[in-house]
GROMACS .gro file of C-alpha atoms in nm:
model
  243
    1GLN     CA    1  -1.587   3.064   0.623
    2LEU     CA    2  -1.345   2.860   0.510
    3PHE     CA    3  -1.031   2.929   0.315
    4VAL     CA    4  -0.796   2.730   0.074
    5LEU     CA    5  -0.446   2.786   0.017
    6HIS     CA    6  -0.346   2.770  -0.395
    7GLY     CA    7   0.041   2.824  -0.375
    8ASN     CA    8   0.064   3.165  -0.277
    9SER     CA    9  -0.303   3.298  -0.327
   10LEU     CA   10  -0.614   3.240  -0.094
   11THR     CA   11  -0.916   3.156  -0.251
   12GLY     CA   12  -1.214   3.314  -0.072
   13ALA     CA   13  -0.985   3.530   0.116
   14THR     CA   14  -0.948   3.910   0.107
   15ALA     CA   15  -0.660   4.136   0.238
   16SER     CA   16  -0.816   4.217   0.562
   17ASN     CA   17  -0.902   3.856   0.684
   18THR     CA   18  -0.598   3.669   0.575
   19LEU     CA   19  -0.468   3.684   0.925
   20GLN     CA   20  -0.742   3.470   1.015
   21LEU     CA   21  -0.618   3.198   0.787
   22LYS     CA   22  -0.406   2.994   1.060
   23ALA     CA   23  -0.723   2.975   1.279
   24MET     CA   24  -1.005   2.911   1.027
   25SER     CA   25  -0.827   2.721   0.718
   26TRP     CA   26  -0.821   2.318   0.720
   27LEU     CA   27  -0.750   2.217   0.390
   28CYS     CA   28  -0.414   2.300   0.209
   29CYS     CA   29  -0.346   2.211  -0.153
   30ALA     CA   30  -0.030   2.198  -0.355
   31GLY     CA   31  -0.035   2.509  -0.592
   32ASN     CA   32  -0.090   2.506  -0.966
   33GLU     CA   33  -0.120   2.790  -1.234
   34ASP     CA   34  -0.514   2.670  -1.276
   35GLY     CA   35  -0.571   2.698  -0.915
   36ILE     CA   36  -0.701   2.338  -0.873
   37CYS     CA   37  -0.489   2.197  -0.626
   38SER     CA   38  -0.263   1.987  -0.886
   39GLY     CA   39   0.094   1.983  -0.874
   40THR     CA   40   0.142   1.966  -1.225
   41LYS     CA   41  -0.063   2.072  -1.542
   42GLU     CA   42  -0.387   1.866  -1.650
   43GLY     CA   43  -0.294   1.534  -1.797
   44ASN     CA   44  -0.448   1.283  -2.028
   45THR     CA   45  -0.504   0.917  -2.012
   46MET     CA   46  -0.253   0.689  -2.126
   47ILE     CA   47  -0.391   0.381  -2.329
   48ILE     CA   48  -0.178   0.084  -2.386
   49GLY     CA   49  -0.348  -0.236  -2.546
   50TYR     CA   50  -0.231  -0.581  -2.524
   51SER     CA   51  -0.339  -0.941  -2.572
   52GLY     CA   52  -0.434  -1.159  -2.273
   53SER     CA   53  -0.503  -1.515  -2.250
   54ALA     CA   54  -0.769  -1.717  -2.012
   55PRO     CA   55  -0.754  -1.682  -1.649
   56ASN     CA   56  -0.431  -1.825  -1.496
   57GLU     CA   57  -0.400  -1.572  -1.176
   58VAL     CA   58  -0.176  -1.640  -0.877
   59GLU     CA   59  -0.164  -1.399  -0.589
   60ASP     CA   60   0.008  -1.373  -0.292
   61GLU     CA   61   0.054  -1.115   0.010
   62VAL     CA   62   0.346  -0.886   0.079
   63GLY     CA   63   0.285  -0.669   0.350
   64LEU     CA   64  -0.061  -0.500   0.350
   65VAL     CA   65  -0.063  -0.514  -0.036
   66ARG     CA   66  -0.197  -0.810  -0.211
   67MET     CA   67   0.003  -0.856  -0.545
   68VAL     CA   68  -0.182  -1.012  -0.853
   69GLU     CA   69   0.000  -1.172  -1.110
   70VAL     CA   70  -0.161  -1.237  -1.464
   71LYS     CA   71  -0.019  -1.436  -1.751
   72LEU     CA   72  -0.116  -1.327  -2.088
   73ASP     CA   73  -0.106  -1.512  -2.416
   74LEU     CA   74   0.021  -1.282  -2.693
   75SER     CA   75  -0.073  -1.529  -2.977
   76LEU     CA   76  -0.451  -1.464  -2.899
   77GLY     CA   77  -0.481  -1.086  -2.994
   78SER     CA   78  -0.331  -0.749  -2.983
   79ASN     CA   79  -0.567  -0.564  -2.708
   80VAL     CA   80  -0.601  -0.632  -2.363
   81GLY     CA   81  -0.796  -0.307  -2.305
   82LEU     CA   82  -0.600  -0.113  -1.997
   83ALA     CA   83  -0.609   0.263  -1.943
   84PHE     CA   84  -0.352   0.374  -1.716
   85ASP     CA   85  -0.369   0.705  -1.513
   86VAL     CA   86  -0.097   0.916  -1.607
   87GLN     CA   87  -0.111   1.105  -1.240
   88ASP     CA   88   0.108   0.867  -1.084
   89LYS     CA   89   0.459   0.947  -1.133
   90ASN     CA   90   0.637   0.585  -1.015
   91HIS     CA   91   0.376   0.341  -1.144
   92PRO     CA   92   0.109   0.303  -1.427
   93VAL     CA   93  -0.223   0.284  -1.192
   94VAL     CA   94  -0.553   0.128  -1.388
   95LYS     CA   95  -0.776   0.382  -1.482
   96GLU     CA   96  -1.000   0.165  -1.674
   97VAL     CA   97  -1.078  -0.174  -1.822
   98TYR     CA   98  -1.228  -0.130  -2.135
   99GLY     CA   99  -1.295  -0.431  -2.360
  100GLY     CA  100  -1.021  -0.641  -2.508
  101LEU     CA  101  -0.890  -0.960  -2.342
  102MET     CA  102  -0.859  -0.828  -1.999
  103GLU     CA  103  -1.222  -0.752  -1.996
  104MET     CA  104  -1.267  -1.114  -2.104
  105TRP     CA  105  -1.044  -1.226  -1.820
  106ASN     CA  106  -1.249  -1.040  -1.577
  107SER     CA  107  -1.577  -1.187  -1.680
  108SER     CA  108  -1.465  -1.539  -1.633
  109CYS     CA  109  -1.242  -1.513  -1.324
  110LEU     CA  110  -1.328  -1.504  -0.945
  111PRO     CA  111  -1.425  -1.157  -0.814
  112GLU     CA  112  -1.099  -1.137  -0.616
  113GLN     CA  113  -0.909  -1.217  -0.921
  114GLU     CA  114  -0.997  -0.941  -1.166
  115VAL     CA  115  -0.787  -0.658  -1.288
  116LYS     CA  116  -0.927  -0.357  -1.095
  117VAL     CA  117  -0.940   0.025  -1.110
  118PHE     CA  118  -0.661   0.155  -0.876
  119ASP     CA  119  -0.444  -0.134  -0.933
  120ARG     CA  120  -0.118  -0.044  -0.971
  121LEU     CA  121   0.141  -0.220  -1.254
  122VAL     CA  122   0.459  -0.298  -1.052
  123GLU     CA  123   0.630  -0.571  -1.280
  124VAL     CA  124   0.635  -0.668  -1.671
  125ASP     CA  125   0.779  -1.030  -1.732
  126GLY     CA  126   0.925  -1.005  -1.382
  127LYS     CA  127   1.103  -0.690  -1.384
  128GLY     CA  128   1.005  -0.379  -1.216
  129GLY     CA  129   1.146  -0.035  -1.265
  130SER     CA  130   1.022   0.324  -1.326
  131LYS     CA  131   0.683   0.418  -1.489
  132MET     CA  132   0.855   0.486  -1.794
  133ASP     CA  133   1.048   0.132  -1.792
  134LEU     CA  134   0.709  -0.055  -1.726
  135CYS     CA  135   0.550   0.112  -2.017
  136ASP     CA  136   0.849   0.090  -2.260
  137ARG     CA  137   0.868  -0.292  -2.157
  138LEU     CA  138   0.481  -0.311  -2.253
  139SER     CA  139   0.530  -0.150  -2.566
  140LEU     CA  140   0.810  -0.410  -2.669
  141GLN     CA  141   0.557  -0.676  -2.613
  142LYS     CA  142   0.292  -0.521  -2.852
  143ASP     CA  143   0.390  -0.663  -3.190
  144ALA     CA  144   0.557  -0.981  -3.057
  145MET     CA  145   0.206  -1.188  -3.113
  146THR     CA  146   0.381  -1.479  -2.934
  147GLY     CA  147   0.465  -1.621  -2.616
  148THR     CA  148   0.350  -1.494  -2.267
  149LEU     CA  149   0.344  -1.163  -2.117
  150VAL     CA  150   0.313  -1.161  -1.727
  151LEU     CA  151   0.190  -0.858  -1.549
  152LYS     CA  152   0.202  -0.826  -1.181
  153PHE     CA  153  -0.028  -0.570  -1.020
  154ALA     CA  154  -0.034  -0.437  -0.641
  155ARG     CA  155  -0.390  -0.421  -0.524
  156PRO     CA  156  -0.394  -0.146  -0.250
  157LYS     CA  157  -0.549  -0.154   0.113
  158GLU     CA  158  -0.867   0.023   0.196
  159LYS     CA  159  -0.952   0.187   0.473
  160LYS     CA  160  -1.196   0.460   0.624
  161ILE     CA  161  -1.129   0.767   0.827
  162THR     CA  162  -1.347   1.036   0.985
  163LEU     CA  163  -1.208   1.386   1.050
  164LYS     CA  164  -1.381   1.615   1.273
  165LYS     CA  165  -1.325   1.986   1.210
  166GLU     CA  166  -1.181   2.191   1.493
  167GLU     CA  167  -1.171   2.559   1.527
  168GLY     CA  168  -0.820   2.683   1.536
  169LYS     CA  169  -0.667   2.393   1.397
  170ASP     CA  170  -0.602   2.295   1.045
  171PHE     CA  171  -0.674   1.946   0.865
  172GLY     CA  172  -0.317   1.918   0.788
  173VAL     CA  173  -0.276   1.762   0.454
  174THR     CA  174  -0.143   1.888   0.106
  175LEU     CA  175  -0.346   1.762  -0.175
  176ASN     CA  176  -0.241   1.700  -0.523
  177TYR     CA  177  -0.488   1.577  -0.799
  178TYR     CA  178  -0.582   1.617  -1.182
  179LYS     CA  179  -0.924   1.697  -1.298
  180SER     CA  180  -0.932   1.390  -1.525
  181SER     CA  181  -0.817   1.177  -1.234
  182SER     CA  182  -1.056   0.990  -1.009
  183LYS     CA  183  -0.841   1.006  -0.701
  184VAL     CA  184  -0.679   1.278  -0.490
  185ILE     CA  185  -0.316   1.192  -0.362
  186ILE     CA  186  -0.221   1.312  -0.033
  187ALA     CA  187   0.095   1.465  -0.089
  188GLY     CA  188   0.204   1.539   0.250
  189VAL     CA  189   0.086   1.536   0.629
  190ASP     CA  190   0.144   1.830   0.849
  191PRO     CA  191   0.261   1.689   1.223
  192HIS     CA  192   0.024   1.926   1.393
  193GLY     CA  193  -0.303   1.910   1.201
  194ILE     CA  194  -0.642   1.717   1.259
  195THR     CA  195  -0.482   1.435   1.056
  196ALA     CA  196  -0.191   1.382   1.248
  197ASP     CA  197  -0.427   1.372   1.567
  198TRP     CA  198  -0.633   1.099   1.369
  199ASN     CA  199  -0.277   0.941   1.297
  200GLU     CA  200  -0.161   0.930   1.683
  201LYS     CA  201  -0.485   0.788   1.799
  202HIS     CA  202  -0.555   0.517   1.534
  203PRO     CA  203  -0.190   0.359   1.456
  204ASP     CA  204  -0.385   0.099   1.267
  205THR     CA  205  -0.533   0.341   0.999
  206ARG     CA  206  -0.276   0.605   0.997
  207VAL     CA  207  -0.284   0.854   0.694
  208LEU     CA  208   0.046   0.877   0.521
  209ALA     CA  209   0.213   1.058   0.218
  210ASP     CA  210   0.118   0.896  -0.118
  211ASP     CA  211  -0.185   0.744   0.028
  212VAL     CA  212  -0.488   0.825  -0.219
  213ILE     CA  213  -0.859   0.944  -0.140
  214VAL     CA  214  -1.118   0.775  -0.359
  215GLU     CA  215  -1.447   0.889  -0.184
  216VAL     CA  216  -1.568   1.144   0.062
  217ASN     CA  217  -1.910   1.122   0.236
  218GLY     CA  218  -2.009   0.875  -0.084
  219VAL     CA  219  -1.882   1.108  -0.329
  220SER     CA  220  -1.635   0.956  -0.561
  221GLY     CA  221  -1.524   0.972  -0.939
  222SER     CA  222  -1.456   1.359  -0.954
  223THR     CA  223  -1.164   1.477  -0.775
  224ILE     CA  224  -1.343   1.821  -0.804
  225ARG     CA  225  -1.646   1.705  -0.618
  226MET     CA  226  -1.461   1.507  -0.366
  227VAL     CA  227  -1.250   1.809  -0.248
  228ALA     CA  228  -1.556   2.013  -0.254
  229GLU     CA  229  -1.707   1.776  -0.007
  230MET     CA  230  -1.406   1.781   0.195
  231LYS     CA  231  -1.437   2.132   0.232
  232ARG     CA  232  -1.808   2.163   0.293
  233SER     CA  233  -1.841   1.849   0.565
  234GLU     CA  234  -1.792   1.919   0.925
  235GLU     CA  235  -1.697   1.565   0.978
  236PRO     CA  236  -1.585   1.403   0.637
  237GLU     CA  237  -1.572   1.048   0.602
  238LEU     CA  238  -1.276   0.936   0.385
  239THR     CA  239  -1.219   0.643   0.180
  240ILE     CA  240  -0.839   0.606   0.147
  241LEU     CA  241  -0.636   0.366  -0.064
  242GLN     CA  242  -0.275   0.270   0.054
  243TYR     CA  243  -0.033   0.075  -0.158
   0.00000   0.00000   0.00000
């Protein structure tokens, strides 16, 4: 039997077998009052619509993360059509492209130039800042109707890892996710768990805090199903994004 730690409570464990937790558990989650491994209460999607122009994208490489710059002509409309996932604390991360001029951009540019789900907004008009700063700057441009709005996105590096369960050893990660989100954030890595062993043997694909899991054994889109698959599988293959 597997045990899952939710804050100070155990799911699937009784008082008589609590002492077996260290030897048998392999998944530790950040606690929440609803017991779903979420560090905060369930959130909603933030939707911000802005205008866009025909494709005029510039991209460069910064370390392992590709930066994509998009220039939007504010005279062409008032709706780009981007939905941001509110789970991320530091930057708005694209949850959906839903029509508007951003969809027109994606339909007419090269595939590698598209604004995609999981892209992270890092600059507005050449300025970075906190998530609130970026969203406020977007809001100020909403009714301008003239000029050019420049958005820069960070595209994460994708890596795949396979972790094999070992009796007597924890998986060794703390997970944080929203039910409404499509990704599971790795909040921390235990230095003595199975994941730490992977890191030691595979330095090029190390799992780090703030990495995000987007697929487990082919299961994606639902955080509930991905975590369930991690608990079920003896050898889960994880698709992880790193910004």
